[in-house]
Amino acid sequence: MSTGTVDLESLRHHGDVEAEPGLLDFAVNVQGSGPPEWLRDRLAAGLSTLGSYPSAASELKARETVAQRHGRRPEEVLLLSGGAEGFAMLPRLGSRSAALIHPSFTEPELALREAGVPVTQVILEPPFELRAAQVPESADLVVLGNPTNPTSVLHPKADVLELRRPGRILVVDEAFGDAIPGEAESIAGVESADVLVLRSLTKTWAL
Ligand SMILES: Cc1ncc(COP(=O)(O)O)c(C=O)c1O
């Protein structure tokens, strides 16, 4: 566990910049070099409507589609410009003591630290089992990735939900969730006001 000073530049570092020719990029893990053909076609067909704002009806339709995918209600869904926008919004949760589970993607921690939120790094040792996580009881916000970038560890759903406490918000970055067949360990379907799940279109859909 670490509460000490952290170099913000190290949190800003994205491993993909190290993926030189001949190396495989396991930092960003985009599937393929772009969206599949059918998706490109639909996006291209939508270009002619770019001159107008999306209607409330089309926004609702998008939320309904996402809600249906995860067995949730449309009012529980918020459309964002990627998980990245969700990370940038984390300081708005008003946390006074956040715990970030590591090794992990560092953007959520960067957003919280830049906003002056006190952060504790909870560092898991190999094999990175969540059960062993020493999360301070005082943490009113816990953030983790599942499955986890960069370890690729998929934590059992029960272990993730075990982190819930009264007065605490649990945020799970499931950017790679749709890479897991059946998504059995996803908590996107869990209806609870203290649980927030971020999903992404940039990995599986290369979008
Ligand atoms: C673990 C993880 N979460 C979130 C993101 C960002 O998600 P998005 O591209 O939807 O902003 C990334 C991008 O690399 C990631 O690796």
GROMACS .gro file of N, CA and C and ligand atoms in nm, residues 14 27-28 81-85 87 105 107 147 149 173 175-176 199-203, ligand 1:
model
   79
   14HIS      N    1   0.168   0.623  -2.132
   14HIS     CA    2   0.091   0.515  -2.193
   14HIS      C    3   0.189   0.420  -2.261
   27ALA      N    4  -0.057  -0.275  -2.453
   27ALA     CA    5  -0.101  -0.165  -2.367
   27ALA      C    6  -0.242  -0.121  -2.404
   28VAL      N    7  -0.268  -0.105  -2.531
   28VAL     CA    8  -0.398  -0.056  -2.575
   28VAL      C    9  -0.489  -0.171  -2.620
   81SER      N   10  -1.779   1.003  -2.391
   81SER     CA   11  -1.676   0.990  -2.493
   81SER      C   12  -1.568   0.897  -2.439
   82GLY      N   13  -1.602   0.771  -2.432
   82GLY     CA   14  -1.507   0.671  -2.387
   82GLY      C   15  -1.496   0.662  -2.235
   83GLY      N   16  -1.430   0.555  -2.193
   83GLY     CA   17  -1.400   0.540  -2.051
   83GLY      C   18  -1.320   0.659  -2.002
   84ALA      N   19  -1.241   0.718  -2.092
   84ALA     CA   20  -1.155   0.831  -2.056
   84ALA      C   21  -1.237   0.947  -1.999
   85GLU      N   22  -1.353   0.972  -2.057
   85GLU     CA   23  -1.436   1.080  -2.003
   85GLU      C   24  -1.488   1.043  -1.864
   87PHE      N   25  -1.328   0.863  -1.646
   87PHE     CA   26  -1.217   0.884  -1.551
   87PHE      C   27  -1.207   1.033  -1.516
  105PHE      N   28  -0.440   0.034  -1.522
  105PHE     CA   29  -0.439   0.152  -1.608
  105PHE      C   30  -0.434   0.274  -1.516
  107GLU      N   31  -0.493   0.614  -1.577
  107GLU     CA   32  -0.570   0.738  -1.601
  107GLU      C   33  -0.666   0.775  -1.488
  147PRO      N   34  -1.161  -0.715  -1.673
  147PRO     CA   35  -1.027  -0.769  -1.656
  147PRO      C   36  -0.924  -0.656  -1.653
  149ASN      N   37  -0.590  -0.441  -1.711
  149ASN     CA   38  -0.478  -0.400  -1.794
  149ASN      C   39  -0.373  -0.344  -1.697
  173ASP      N   40  -1.363  -0.042  -1.404
  173ASP     CA   41  -1.334  -0.015  -1.544
  173ASP      C   42  -1.337  -0.148  -1.619
  175ALA      N   43  -1.330  -0.188  -1.948
  175ALA     CA   44  -1.301  -0.154  -2.087
  175ALA      C   45  -1.279  -0.280  -2.173
  176PHE      N   46  -1.225  -0.385  -2.109
  176PHE     CA   47  -1.199  -0.509  -2.183
  176PHE      C   48  -1.305  -0.615  -2.151
  199ARG      N   49  -1.763   0.106  -1.952
  199ARG     CA   50  -1.735   0.016  -2.063
  199ARG      C   51  -1.676   0.099  -2.178
  200SER      N   52  -1.625   0.030  -2.280
  200SER     CA   53  -1.556   0.102  -2.387
  200SER      C   54  -1.587   0.043  -2.524
  201LEU      N   55  -1.583   0.127  -2.626
  201LEU     CA   56  -1.599   0.079  -2.763
  201LEU      C   57  -1.465   0.075  -2.837
  202THR      N   58  -1.357   0.115  -2.768
  202THR     CA   59  -1.231   0.131  -2.843
  202THR      C   60  -1.150   0.002  -2.854
  203LYS      N   61  -1.188  -0.102  -2.783
  203LYS     CA   62  -1.106  -0.224  -2.783
  203LYS      C   63  -1.160  -0.324  -2.884
  208LIG     C1   64  -0.795  -0.052  -1.907
  208LIG     C2   65  -0.840   0.062  -1.990
  208LIG     N1   66  -0.948   0.132  -1.950
  208LIG     C3   67  -0.994   0.237  -2.022
  208LIG     C4   68  -0.929   0.277  -2.136
  208LIG     C5   69  -0.983   0.395  -2.211
  208LIG     O1   70  -1.108   0.367  -2.262
  208LIG     P1   71  -1.166   0.456  -2.382
  208LIG     O2   72  -1.082   0.431  -2.500
  208LIG     O3   73  -1.307   0.408  -2.396
  208LIG     O4   74  -1.158   0.600  -2.338
  208LIG     C6   75  -0.815   0.209  -2.181
  208LIG     C7   76  -0.744   0.250  -2.303
  208LIG     O5   77  -0.641   0.202  -2.337
  208LIG     C8   78  -0.772   0.098  -2.106
  208LIG     O6   79  -0.665   0.028  -2.143
   0.00000   0.00000   0.00000
